[in-house]
Amino acid sequence: MSPVSRARKKAPQPVTHSVTGLFKDVLNDFSALGADPSPVDVELLTSEVLGQFHDVPLEEGDEPLGLELIAFAQRKITPGAAALLAALKVVAESDVERKAAEDGLQVVLGRGIPEPTWAAGLGRATAGECWRTGDVYGDESSLLCVFSHGDQQHGLLALLDFSEAGRVRDLVVIEQPGEVLAEMRAQADADPELVVFEAVEPAEAHRLLADGLAATDHLDEADVSEDYARFHAVALTWSRALPEPALVPEIAEWSETERAAVVEQFVAASGEDADAARAIGGLLLEHGVRTDPANPLRVGPEKLARFLEGLLGEEYELDADHEEAVEPVVLAWVQWTAERAGLTETAIAALDEAVADYLSEYADEDDSPLERYFGDVGDLSPTELADALERRMFAVPSLTTEIEDEEVDLDPTDPDQRRALVIAEADEDEDEQRLVLRATIVDQLWDDEPAEVWQVVQRLQEGELDRDEIFERLIDALESSLLDSESLEYDADGYLEALAELA
């Protein structure tokens, strides 16, 4: 995204207290605005307030918090309530909320509280030029729209992700849009074969913003920046100053016959095994139709990275016989689609390099659960494999955990990583000694040593105990055989006796 060093950036604070307490804090903020704040500052404050509601979970049937806030303010006979309602009348995100705020403001004014003198200046932004910069592949684009507020100018900068239907990933309000525009132009001048910089008609910019925000807001858990919620309401408010969104030509659906014909063209040009090229090319086209229906054959590094993620996540089904052909066929697809798109040699070379890196990561991660559970053993018979897989999956049911808010896959054949999975799964209130004993039992099950541990587990499963209950009993058995609580040494014979009693 373009530089944001001069942006109004302040992450919205998570809501950690009651909603009523939050509403009181909001009223205090608006009471402290003073007699003559800048309309832009009022709009940004209102947007930040509304952005905090994005973090508050609602129960089914609950009224939107914006409407609750309006009702709360309407009951207060204070200048702060009048200020808040005057702002929400303009900046609230829905027609329903803006109308409710207007009605609430009339109630408060009817009780003798004057309307703020600055209220008439809200919602008066004037739209100016719009510009965008992005990669030549069309994966993502930074859209800058300039707005005038009296003698001030501000910019609204949105990061659009076209590998996910053009949704907005980031929103920032820029205080010096001219400087950011100059930097966008400089980036394109420095690398014209890889970076696009161009003016955008305001109506088209409005369409991109409206569609992008709607696409993101439709997601249950959208991957967005910290500033997205904070600037969401003001983005909608200022967008209303733009011309009506441009109309998009109706996207024609690709028939099965058309898809098959395109895939056959690729197969003929690829030089790869026809069956593999047909299977993988068909999935690549399907991915394009699903995620980029206006241009399914558009090629870009991020678009292809999402496709490979889909293969790893089993979003797309691929015959095991064709797994080895993924790398050469995808690279052939890159060359074929890039030439069709008229990309320069420089752009194609950069694309090849990026996709090769993604394919390397894909090859590293493209192992089945079976391979990940058995990377430390030799050949096993089918019967031994089935028993060992059941045992190891009981010991370590999940290979994924969260580290610093990022989901990561760990290697269970590595003892340290295996113990990290045990720690991640354990209850927060489990004491340290029992946690160490739990990890010890997981190691015993993993190595099948002593074999009696797995035998006891199977017996206890027959008694319809769940996994947590079984582990608690195993930990009790091991704990009862400890010789030294400091070193956690235990009596092996005593442990086997305790296991026999469990069985």
Short mmCIF file of N, CA and C in Angstrom, two decimals, residues 238-403:
data_model
loop_
_atom_site.label_atom_id
_atom_site.label_comp_id
_atom_site.label_asym_id
_atom_site.label_seq_id
_atom_site.Cartn_x
_atom_site.Cartn_y
_atom_site.Cartn_z
N TRP A 238 -17.83 9.90 3.05
CA TRP A 238 -17.20 10.68 1.99
C TRP A 238 -17.53 10.12 0.61
N SER A 239 -17.72 8.81 0.52
CA SER A 239 -18.05 8.22 -0.78
C SER A 239 -19.35 8.77 -1.34
N ARG A 240 -20.24 9.20 -0.46
CA ARG A 240 -21.52 9.75 -0.95
C ARG A 240 -21.33 11.06 -1.71
N ALA A 241 -20.14 11.68 -1.57
CA ALA A 241 -19.85 12.90 -2.34
C ALA A 241 -19.42 12.57 -3.77
N LEU A 242 -19.09 11.30 -4.03
CA LEU A 242 -18.70 10.88 -5.37
C LEU A 242 -19.93 10.70 -6.25
N PRO A 243 -19.77 10.73 -7.56
CA PRO A 243 -20.91 10.44 -8.45
C PRO A 243 -21.44 9.04 -8.18
N GLU A 244 -22.65 8.78 -8.63
CA GLU A 244 -23.22 7.44 -8.48
C GLU A 244 -22.26 6.39 -9.04
N PRO A 245 -22.16 5.24 -8.38
CA PRO A 245 -21.21 4.22 -8.85
C PRO A 245 -21.45 3.84 -10.30
N ALA A 246 -20.36 3.66 -11.03
CA ALA A 246 -20.47 3.25 -12.43
C ALA A 246 -21.13 1.88 -12.53
N LEU A 247 -21.84 1.68 -13.61
CA LEU A 247 -22.47 0.38 -13.85
C LEU A 247 -21.44 -0.60 -14.38
N VAL A 248 -21.55 -1.83 -13.94
CA VAL A 248 -20.64 -2.87 -14.41
C VAL A 248 -21.36 -3.73 -15.44
N PRO A 249 -20.73 -3.94 -16.59
CA PRO A 249 -21.37 -4.81 -17.58
C PRO A 249 -21.64 -6.18 -16.98
N GLU A 250 -22.74 -6.76 -17.37
CA GLU A 250 -23.09 -8.08 -16.86
C GLU A 250 -22.02 -9.10 -17.25
N ILE A 251 -21.62 -9.89 -16.26
CA ILE A 251 -20.58 -10.89 -16.49
C ILE A 251 -21.20 -12.15 -17.07
N ALA A 252 -20.73 -12.52 -18.25
CA ALA A 252 -21.27 -13.71 -18.90
C ALA A 252 -20.72 -14.96 -18.24
N GLU A 253 -21.57 -15.92 -18.03
CA GLU A 253 -21.14 -17.19 -17.45
C GLU A 253 -20.43 -18.04 -18.51
N TRP A 254 -19.43 -18.76 -18.06
CA TRP A 254 -18.71 -19.64 -18.95
C TRP A 254 -19.42 -20.99 -18.97
N SER A 255 -19.80 -21.41 -20.14
CA SER A 255 -20.45 -22.72 -20.25
C SER A 255 -19.40 -23.82 -20.11
N GLU A 256 -19.86 -25.04 -19.86
CA GLU A 256 -18.94 -26.17 -19.76
C GLU A 256 -18.18 -26.36 -21.07
N THR A 257 -18.87 -26.12 -22.18
CA THR A 257 -18.21 -26.26 -23.49
C THR A 257 -17.09 -25.25 -23.65
N GLU A 258 -17.35 -24.00 -23.25
CA GLU A 258 -16.33 -22.95 -23.36
C GLU A 258 -15.14 -23.26 -22.45
N ARG A 259 -15.43 -23.72 -21.24
CA ARG A 259 -14.34 -24.05 -20.31
C ARG A 259 -13.48 -25.17 -20.88
N ALA A 260 -14.13 -26.22 -21.39
CA ALA A 260 -13.39 -27.36 -21.93
C ALA A 260 -12.53 -26.92 -23.11
N ALA A 261 -13.07 -26.03 -23.95
CA ALA A 261 -12.31 -25.59 -25.13
C ALA A 261 -11.06 -24.82 -24.72
N VAL A 262 -11.18 -23.94 -23.69
CA VAL A 262 -10.02 -23.17 -23.23
C VAL A 262 -8.98 -24.10 -22.62
N VAL A 263 -9.44 -25.07 -21.82
CA VAL A 263 -8.50 -26.00 -21.21
C VAL A 263 -7.75 -26.79 -22.28
N GLU A 264 -8.45 -27.20 -23.33
CA GLU A 264 -7.79 -27.95 -24.41
C GLU A 264 -6.76 -27.07 -25.13
N GLN A 265 -7.05 -25.78 -25.27
CA GLN A 265 -6.06 -24.89 -25.86
C GLN A 265 -4.80 -24.86 -25.00
N PHE A 266 -5.00 -24.81 -23.69
CA PHE A 266 -3.85 -24.82 -22.78
C PHE A 266 -3.09 -26.13 -22.88
N VAL A 267 -3.81 -27.25 -22.88
CA VAL A 267 -3.16 -28.55 -22.95
C VAL A 267 -2.27 -28.64 -24.20
N ALA A 268 -2.80 -28.16 -25.32
CA ALA A 268 -2.04 -28.22 -26.57
C ALA A 268 -0.80 -27.35 -26.51
N ALA A 269 -0.86 -26.24 -25.79
CA ALA A 269 0.27 -25.32 -25.75
C ALA A 269 1.25 -25.63 -24.63
N SER A 270 0.84 -26.41 -23.64
CA SER A 270 1.65 -26.58 -22.43
C SER A 270 2.88 -27.45 -22.63
N GLY A 271 2.77 -28.46 -23.48
CA GLY A 271 3.88 -29.40 -23.62
C GLY A 271 4.01 -30.37 -22.48
N GLU A 272 3.05 -30.37 -21.56
CA GLU A 272 3.08 -31.28 -20.42
C GLU A 272 2.20 -32.49 -20.70
N ASP A 273 2.25 -33.47 -19.79
CA ASP A 273 1.39 -34.63 -19.90
C ASP A 273 -0.06 -34.18 -20.05
N ALA A 274 -0.74 -34.68 -21.07
CA ALA A 274 -2.07 -34.17 -21.40
C ALA A 274 -3.07 -34.36 -20.27
N ASP A 275 -3.08 -35.54 -19.64
CA ASP A 275 -4.04 -35.80 -18.56
C ASP A 275 -3.82 -34.87 -17.38
N ALA A 276 -2.54 -34.72 -16.99
CA ALA A 276 -2.23 -33.85 -15.86
C ALA A 276 -2.54 -32.39 -16.20
N ALA A 277 -2.16 -31.95 -17.39
CA ALA A 277 -2.43 -30.57 -17.80
C ALA A 277 -3.92 -30.30 -17.86
N ARG A 278 -4.67 -31.28 -18.32
CA ARG A 278 -6.13 -31.12 -18.41
C ARG A 278 -6.74 -31.01 -17.00
N ALA A 279 -6.30 -31.87 -16.09
CA ALA A 279 -6.86 -31.87 -14.73
C ALA A 279 -6.50 -30.60 -13.98
N ILE A 280 -5.21 -30.25 -13.99
CA ILE A 280 -4.77 -29.07 -13.22
C ILE A 280 -5.20 -27.79 -13.92
N GLY A 281 -5.14 -27.75 -15.25
CA GLY A 281 -5.63 -26.58 -15.98
C GLY A 281 -7.10 -26.34 -15.73
N GLY A 282 -7.88 -27.43 -15.65
CA GLY A 282 -9.30 -27.28 -15.34
C GLY A 282 -9.53 -26.68 -13.97
N LEU A 283 -8.71 -27.08 -12.99
CA LEU A 283 -8.84 -26.50 -11.64
C LEU A 283 -8.41 -25.04 -11.63
N LEU A 284 -7.36 -24.70 -12.36
CA LEU A 284 -6.93 -23.31 -12.43
C LEU A 284 -8.02 -22.43 -13.05
N LEU A 285 -8.67 -22.93 -14.09
CA LEU A 285 -9.76 -22.17 -14.69
C LEU A 285 -10.94 -22.06 -13.74
N GLU A 286 -11.24 -23.15 -13.04
CA GLU A 286 -12.32 -23.10 -12.06
C GLU A 286 -12.04 -22.06 -10.98
N HIS A 287 -10.79 -22.01 -10.53
CA HIS A 287 -10.41 -21.01 -9.53
C HIS A 287 -10.63 -19.60 -10.07
N GLY A 288 -10.26 -19.38 -11.33
CA GLY A 288 -10.46 -18.07 -11.93
C GLY A 288 -11.91 -17.70 -12.05
N VAL A 289 -12.73 -18.65 -12.44
CA VAL A 289 -14.17 -18.39 -12.58
C VAL A 289 -14.79 -18.06 -11.22
N ARG A 290 -14.33 -18.74 -10.18
CA ARG A 290 -14.90 -18.52 -8.85
C ARG A 290 -14.46 -17.22 -8.22
N THR A 291 -13.18 -16.89 -8.34
CA THR A 291 -12.64 -15.73 -7.62
C THR A 291 -12.51 -14.49 -8.47
N ASP A 292 -12.52 -14.63 -9.78
CA ASP A 292 -12.29 -13.50 -10.68
C ASP A 292 -13.18 -13.65 -11.91
N PRO A 293 -14.51 -13.71 -11.70
CA PRO A 293 -15.41 -14.07 -12.80
C PRO A 293 -15.35 -13.13 -13.99
N ALA A 294 -14.99 -11.87 -13.77
CA ALA A 294 -14.92 -10.93 -14.89
C ALA A 294 -13.73 -11.23 -15.80
N ASN A 295 -12.72 -11.89 -15.25
CA ASN A 295 -11.53 -12.17 -16.04
C ASN A 295 -10.87 -13.45 -15.51
N PRO A 296 -11.48 -14.61 -15.73
CA PRO A 296 -10.97 -15.85 -15.15
C PRO A 296 -9.55 -16.20 -15.55
N LEU A 297 -9.11 -15.75 -16.73
CA LEU A 297 -7.76 -16.09 -17.19
C LEU A 297 -6.71 -15.06 -16.78
N ARG A 298 -7.12 -14.06 -16.00
CA ARG A 298 -6.13 -13.11 -15.49
C ARG A 298 -5.11 -13.88 -14.66
N VAL A 299 -3.83 -13.53 -14.81
CA VAL A 299 -2.78 -14.24 -14.09
C VAL A 299 -2.03 -13.26 -13.21
N GLY A 300 -1.76 -13.68 -11.97
CA GLY A 300 -1.03 -12.85 -11.03
C GLY A 300 -0.48 -13.72 -9.91
N PRO A 301 0.60 -13.29 -9.27
CA PRO A 301 1.20 -14.12 -8.22
C PRO A 301 0.26 -14.41 -7.06
N GLU A 302 -0.48 -13.40 -6.61
CA GLU A 302 -1.38 -13.63 -5.48
C GLU A 302 -2.54 -14.54 -5.87
N LYS A 303 -3.03 -14.38 -7.06
CA LYS A 303 -4.12 -15.24 -7.53
C LYS A 303 -3.67 -16.70 -7.54
N LEU A 304 -2.45 -16.94 -8.02
CA LEU A 304 -1.94 -18.30 -8.06
C LEU A 304 -1.60 -18.80 -6.67
N ALA A 305 -1.15 -17.91 -5.77
CA ALA A 305 -0.88 -18.32 -4.40
C ALA A 305 -2.17 -18.80 -3.73
N ARG A 306 -3.27 -18.10 -3.97
CA ARG A 306 -4.56 -18.52 -3.39
C ARG A 306 -4.99 -19.86 -3.96
N PHE A 307 -4.68 -20.10 -5.25
CA PHE A 307 -5.02 -21.39 -5.84
C PHE A 307 -4.25 -22.51 -5.15
N LEU A 308 -2.95 -22.30 -4.92
CA LEU A 308 -2.15 -23.33 -4.27
C LEU A 308 -2.61 -23.55 -2.83
N GLU A 309 -3.02 -22.48 -2.15
CA GLU A 309 -3.59 -22.64 -0.82
C GLU A 309 -4.85 -23.49 -0.87
N GLY A 310 -5.65 -23.28 -1.94
CA GLY A 310 -6.86 -24.08 -2.11
C GLY A 310 -6.55 -25.56 -2.31
N LEU A 311 -5.45 -25.85 -3.04
CA LEU A 311 -5.04 -27.24 -3.21
C LEU A 311 -4.61 -27.85 -1.88
N LEU A 312 -3.83 -27.09 -1.11
CA LEU A 312 -3.37 -27.59 0.18
C LEU A 312 -4.53 -27.79 1.14
N GLY A 313 -5.50 -26.87 1.10
CA GLY A 313 -6.64 -26.96 1.99
C GLY A 313 -7.74 -27.86 1.47
N GLU A 314 -7.46 -28.59 0.41
CA GLU A 314 -8.42 -29.52 -0.18
C GLU A 314 -9.71 -28.82 -0.64
N GLU A 315 -9.56 -27.54 -0.98
CA GLU A 315 -10.69 -26.82 -1.57
C GLU A 315 -10.92 -27.32 -2.99
N TYR A 316 -9.83 -27.74 -3.62
CA TYR A 316 -9.91 -28.33 -4.96
C TYR A 316 -9.40 -29.76 -4.88
N GLU A 317 -10.10 -30.68 -5.51
CA GLU A 317 -9.72 -32.08 -5.49
C GLU A 317 -8.85 -32.41 -6.70
N LEU A 318 -7.69 -33.00 -6.40
CA LEU A 318 -6.75 -33.37 -7.45
C LEU A 318 -6.35 -34.83 -7.25
N ASP A 319 -6.41 -35.58 -8.32
CA ASP A 319 -6.02 -36.99 -8.26
C ASP A 319 -4.56 -37.09 -7.81
N ALA A 320 -4.30 -38.05 -6.93
CA ALA A 320 -2.94 -38.22 -6.40
C ALA A 320 -1.93 -38.46 -7.52
N ASP A 321 -2.37 -39.07 -8.62
CA ASP A 321 -1.46 -39.35 -9.74
C ASP A 321 -0.93 -38.08 -10.39
N HIS A 322 -1.62 -36.96 -10.15
CA HIS A 322 -1.23 -35.71 -10.80
C HIS A 322 -0.49 -34.75 -9.87
N GLU A 323 -0.28 -35.15 -8.61
CA GLU A 323 0.38 -34.26 -7.65
C GLU A 323 1.77 -33.84 -8.13
N GLU A 324 2.53 -34.80 -8.67
CA GLU A 324 3.89 -34.49 -9.10
C GLU A 324 3.92 -33.49 -10.26
N ALA A 325 2.79 -33.36 -10.95
CA ALA A 325 2.75 -32.48 -12.13
C ALA A 325 2.32 -31.06 -11.79
N VAL A 326 2.01 -30.78 -10.51
CA VAL A 326 1.51 -29.45 -10.15
C VAL A 326 2.50 -28.37 -10.55
N GLU A 327 3.77 -28.52 -10.19
CA GLU A 327 4.74 -27.47 -10.46
C GLU A 327 4.91 -27.21 -11.96
N PRO A 328 5.21 -28.20 -12.80
CA PRO A 328 5.40 -27.89 -14.22
C PRO A 328 4.13 -27.38 -14.89
N VAL A 329 2.97 -27.90 -14.51
CA VAL A 329 1.73 -27.46 -15.16
C VAL A 329 1.39 -26.03 -14.75
N VAL A 330 1.56 -25.69 -13.47
CA VAL A 330 1.28 -24.31 -13.04
C VAL A 330 2.22 -23.33 -13.73
N LEU A 331 3.49 -23.69 -13.84
CA LEU A 331 4.44 -22.81 -14.54
C LEU A 331 4.08 -22.67 -16.02
N ALA A 332 3.59 -23.76 -16.62
CA ALA A 332 3.14 -23.68 -18.01
C ALA A 332 1.92 -22.78 -18.13
N TRP A 333 1.03 -22.86 -17.15
CA TRP A 333 -0.17 -22.00 -17.14
C TRP A 333 0.24 -20.53 -17.02
N VAL A 334 1.23 -20.25 -16.18
CA VAL A 334 1.73 -18.88 -16.03
C VAL A 334 2.20 -18.35 -17.38
N GLN A 335 3.00 -19.13 -18.06
CA GLN A 335 3.55 -18.68 -19.35
C GLN A 335 2.43 -18.47 -20.37
N TRP A 336 1.51 -19.41 -20.43
CA TRP A 336 0.43 -19.35 -21.43
C TRP A 336 -0.50 -18.17 -21.19
N THR A 337 -0.95 -17.99 -19.95
CA THR A 337 -1.88 -16.90 -19.65
C THR A 337 -1.19 -15.54 -19.70
N ALA A 338 0.09 -15.49 -19.30
CA ALA A 338 0.81 -14.22 -19.33
C ALA A 338 1.00 -13.75 -20.76
N GLU A 339 1.33 -14.67 -21.66
CA GLU A 339 1.48 -14.30 -23.07
C GLU A 339 0.14 -13.85 -23.65
N ARG A 340 -0.94 -14.54 -23.28
CA ARG A 340 -2.27 -14.12 -23.74
C ARG A 340 -2.60 -12.70 -23.28
N ALA A 341 -2.13 -12.36 -22.06
CA ALA A 341 -2.44 -11.04 -21.50
C ALA A 341 -1.52 -9.96 -22.05
N GLY A 342 -0.50 -10.33 -22.80
CA GLY A 342 0.40 -9.35 -23.38
C GLY A 342 1.37 -8.75 -22.38
N LEU A 343 1.70 -9.48 -21.32
CA LEU A 343 2.66 -8.97 -20.34
C LEU A 343 4.05 -8.92 -20.94
N THR A 344 4.84 -7.99 -20.47
CA THR A 344 6.20 -7.84 -20.97
C THR A 344 7.07 -8.99 -20.44
N GLU A 345 8.24 -9.14 -21.07
CA GLU A 345 9.17 -10.18 -20.62
C GLU A 345 9.59 -9.96 -19.18
N THR A 346 9.78 -8.70 -18.81
CA THR A 346 10.17 -8.38 -17.43
C THR A 346 9.07 -8.80 -16.46
N ALA A 347 7.83 -8.49 -16.80
CA ALA A 347 6.71 -8.85 -15.93
C ALA A 347 6.56 -10.36 -15.83
N ILE A 348 6.75 -11.05 -16.95
CA ILE A 348 6.63 -12.52 -16.94
C ILE A 348 7.74 -13.13 -16.10
N ALA A 349 8.96 -12.59 -16.22
CA ALA A 349 10.07 -13.12 -15.43
C ALA A 349 9.82 -12.94 -13.94
N ALA A 350 9.32 -11.76 -13.55
CA ALA A 350 9.03 -11.51 -12.14
C ALA A 350 7.91 -12.43 -11.65
N LEU A 351 6.93 -12.65 -12.51
CA LEU A 351 5.82 -13.54 -12.17
C LEU A 351 6.33 -14.97 -11.99
N ASP A 352 7.17 -15.43 -12.91
CA ASP A 352 7.74 -16.77 -12.81
C ASP A 352 8.48 -16.95 -11.49
N GLU A 353 9.26 -15.95 -11.12
CA GLU A 353 10.06 -16.03 -9.89
C GLU A 353 9.15 -16.13 -8.66
N ALA A 354 8.11 -15.28 -8.62
CA ALA A 354 7.20 -15.29 -7.47
C ALA A 354 6.46 -16.62 -7.37
N VAL A 355 5.96 -17.10 -8.51
CA VAL A 355 5.20 -18.35 -8.50
C VAL A 355 6.10 -19.53 -8.16
N ALA A 356 7.35 -19.49 -8.60
CA ALA A 356 8.29 -20.56 -8.25
C ALA A 356 8.49 -20.63 -6.74
N ASP A 357 8.55 -19.46 -6.09
CA ASP A 357 8.67 -19.44 -4.63
C ASP A 357 7.43 -20.06 -3.98
N TYR A 358 6.25 -19.69 -4.48
CA TYR A 358 5.02 -20.25 -3.93
C TYR A 358 4.97 -21.77 -4.13
N LEU A 359 5.42 -22.22 -5.29
CA LEU A 359 5.42 -23.65 -5.56
C LEU A 359 6.39 -24.38 -4.64
N SER A 360 7.50 -23.74 -4.31
CA SER A 360 8.45 -24.34 -3.37
C SER A 360 7.81 -24.52 -2.00
N GLU A 361 7.09 -23.48 -1.56
CA GLU A 361 6.38 -23.58 -0.28
C GLU A 361 5.30 -24.65 -0.36
N TYR A 362 4.63 -24.71 -1.49
CA TYR A 362 3.58 -25.72 -1.66
C TYR A 362 4.17 -27.12 -1.57
N ALA A 363 5.31 -27.32 -2.21
CA ALA A 363 5.94 -28.64 -2.18
C ALA A 363 6.36 -29.02 -0.77
N ASP A 364 6.83 -28.01 0.01
CA ASP A 364 7.24 -28.28 1.39
C ASP A 364 6.06 -28.65 2.27
N GLU A 365 4.90 -28.03 1.98
CA GLU A 365 3.74 -28.23 2.85
C GLU A 365 2.79 -29.28 2.33
N ASP A 366 2.99 -29.69 1.08
CA ASP A 366 2.04 -30.61 0.46
C ASP A 366 2.31 -32.05 0.89
N ASP A 367 2.09 -32.32 2.17
CA ASP A 367 2.18 -33.68 2.66
C ASP A 367 0.87 -34.04 3.32
N SER A 368 0.50 -35.27 3.20
CA SER A 368 -0.75 -35.73 3.78
C SER A 368 -0.58 -35.87 5.29
N PRO A 369 -1.68 -35.91 6.05
CA PRO A 369 -1.57 -36.15 7.49
C PRO A 369 -0.80 -37.44 7.77
N LEU A 370 -0.97 -38.43 6.90
CA LEU A 370 -0.26 -39.69 7.09
C LEU A 370 1.25 -39.47 7.07
N GLU A 371 1.74 -38.69 6.09
CA GLU A 371 3.16 -38.43 5.98
C GLU A 371 3.67 -37.62 7.17
N ARG A 372 2.86 -36.69 7.65
CA ARG A 372 3.28 -35.85 8.75
C ARG A 372 3.33 -36.62 10.06
N TYR A 373 2.50 -37.64 10.19
CA TYR A 373 2.53 -38.46 11.40
C TYR A 373 3.62 -39.53 11.35
N PHE A 374 4.16 -39.82 10.16
CA PHE A 374 5.10 -40.92 10.04
C PHE A 374 6.41 -40.53 9.38
N GLY A 375 6.82 -39.27 9.53
CA GLY A 375 8.08 -38.85 8.95
C GLY A 375 9.29 -39.41 9.67
N ASP A 376 9.09 -40.06 10.84
CA ASP A 376 10.22 -40.56 11.62
C ASP A 376 10.28 -42.08 11.68
N VAL A 377 9.52 -42.79 10.83
CA VAL A 377 9.55 -44.26 10.86
C VAL A 377 9.73 -44.79 9.45
N GLY A 378 10.13 -46.07 9.39
CA GLY A 378 10.30 -46.71 8.10
C GLY A 378 9.00 -47.31 7.60
N ASP A 379 9.12 -48.30 6.73
CA ASP A 379 7.94 -48.93 6.15
C ASP A 379 7.17 -49.71 7.21
N LEU A 380 5.87 -49.64 7.12
CA LEU A 380 4.97 -50.38 7.99
C LEU A 380 3.99 -51.15 7.14
N SER A 381 3.54 -52.27 7.65
CA SER A 381 2.49 -53.01 6.96
C SER A 381 1.19 -52.24 7.09
N PRO A 382 0.20 -52.52 6.24
CA PRO A 382 -1.08 -51.82 6.35
C PRO A 382 -1.70 -51.92 7.74
N THR A 383 -1.61 -53.09 8.36
CA THR A 383 -2.18 -53.26 9.70
C THR A 383 -1.43 -52.42 10.72
N GLU A 384 -0.10 -52.47 10.65
CA GLU A 384 0.72 -51.68 11.57
C GLU A 384 0.49 -50.18 11.36
N LEU A 385 0.35 -49.78 10.12
CA LEU A 385 0.12 -48.38 9.79
C LEU A 385 -1.19 -47.88 10.38
N ALA A 386 -2.24 -48.66 10.24
CA ALA A 386 -3.55 -48.27 10.75
C ALA A 386 -3.53 -48.13 12.26
N ASP A 387 -2.89 -49.10 12.95
CA ASP A 387 -2.85 -49.05 14.41
C ASP A 387 -1.99 -47.88 14.88
N ALA A 388 -0.84 -47.69 14.24
CA ALA A 388 0.05 -46.61 14.65
C ALA A 388 -0.58 -45.24 14.39
N LEU A 389 -1.30 -45.11 13.28
CA LEU A 389 -1.95 -43.82 13.00
C LEU A 389 -3.00 -43.52 14.04
N GLU A 390 -3.80 -44.52 14.41
CA GLU A 390 -4.82 -44.31 15.45
C GLU A 390 -4.17 -43.90 16.77
N ARG A 391 -3.06 -44.58 17.11
CA ARG A 391 -2.38 -44.29 18.37
C ARG A 391 -1.80 -42.87 18.36
N ARG A 392 -1.12 -42.50 17.29
CA ARG A 392 -0.48 -41.19 17.25
C ARG A 392 -1.51 -40.06 17.13
N MET A 393 -2.61 -40.31 16.45
CA MET A 393 -3.64 -39.27 16.37
C MET A 393 -4.37 -39.12 17.69
N PHE A 394 -4.43 -40.19 18.50
CA PHE A 394 -4.98 -40.04 19.84
C PHE A 394 -4.04 -39.19 20.69
N ALA A 395 -2.72 -39.43 20.53
CA ALA A 395 -1.74 -38.67 21.30
C ALA A 395 -1.71 -37.20 20.89
N VAL A 396 -1.73 -36.96 19.57
CA VAL A 396 -1.63 -35.59 19.04
C VAL A 396 -2.72 -35.42 17.99
N PRO A 397 -3.93 -35.03 18.39
CA PRO A 397 -5.04 -34.97 17.43
C PRO A 397 -4.96 -33.81 16.44
N SER A 398 -4.23 -32.76 16.78
CA SER A 398 -4.14 -31.60 15.89
C SER A 398 -2.67 -31.24 15.68
N LEU A 399 -2.34 -30.87 14.45
CA LEU A 399 -0.98 -30.48 14.12
C LEU A 399 -0.85 -28.97 13.95
N THR A 400 -1.90 -28.25 14.31
CA THR A 400 -1.93 -26.79 14.12
C THR A 400 -2.14 -26.09 15.45
N THR A 401 -1.45 -24.99 15.65
CA THR A 401 -1.64 -24.19 16.84
C THR A 401 -1.49 -22.72 16.48
N GLU A 402 -1.70 -21.85 17.46
CA GLU A 402 -1.61 -20.41 17.22
C GLU A 402 -0.42 -19.86 17.96
N ILE A 403 0.46 -19.18 17.24
CA ILE A 403 1.63 -18.54 17.84
C ILE A 403 1.61 -17.07 17.44
#
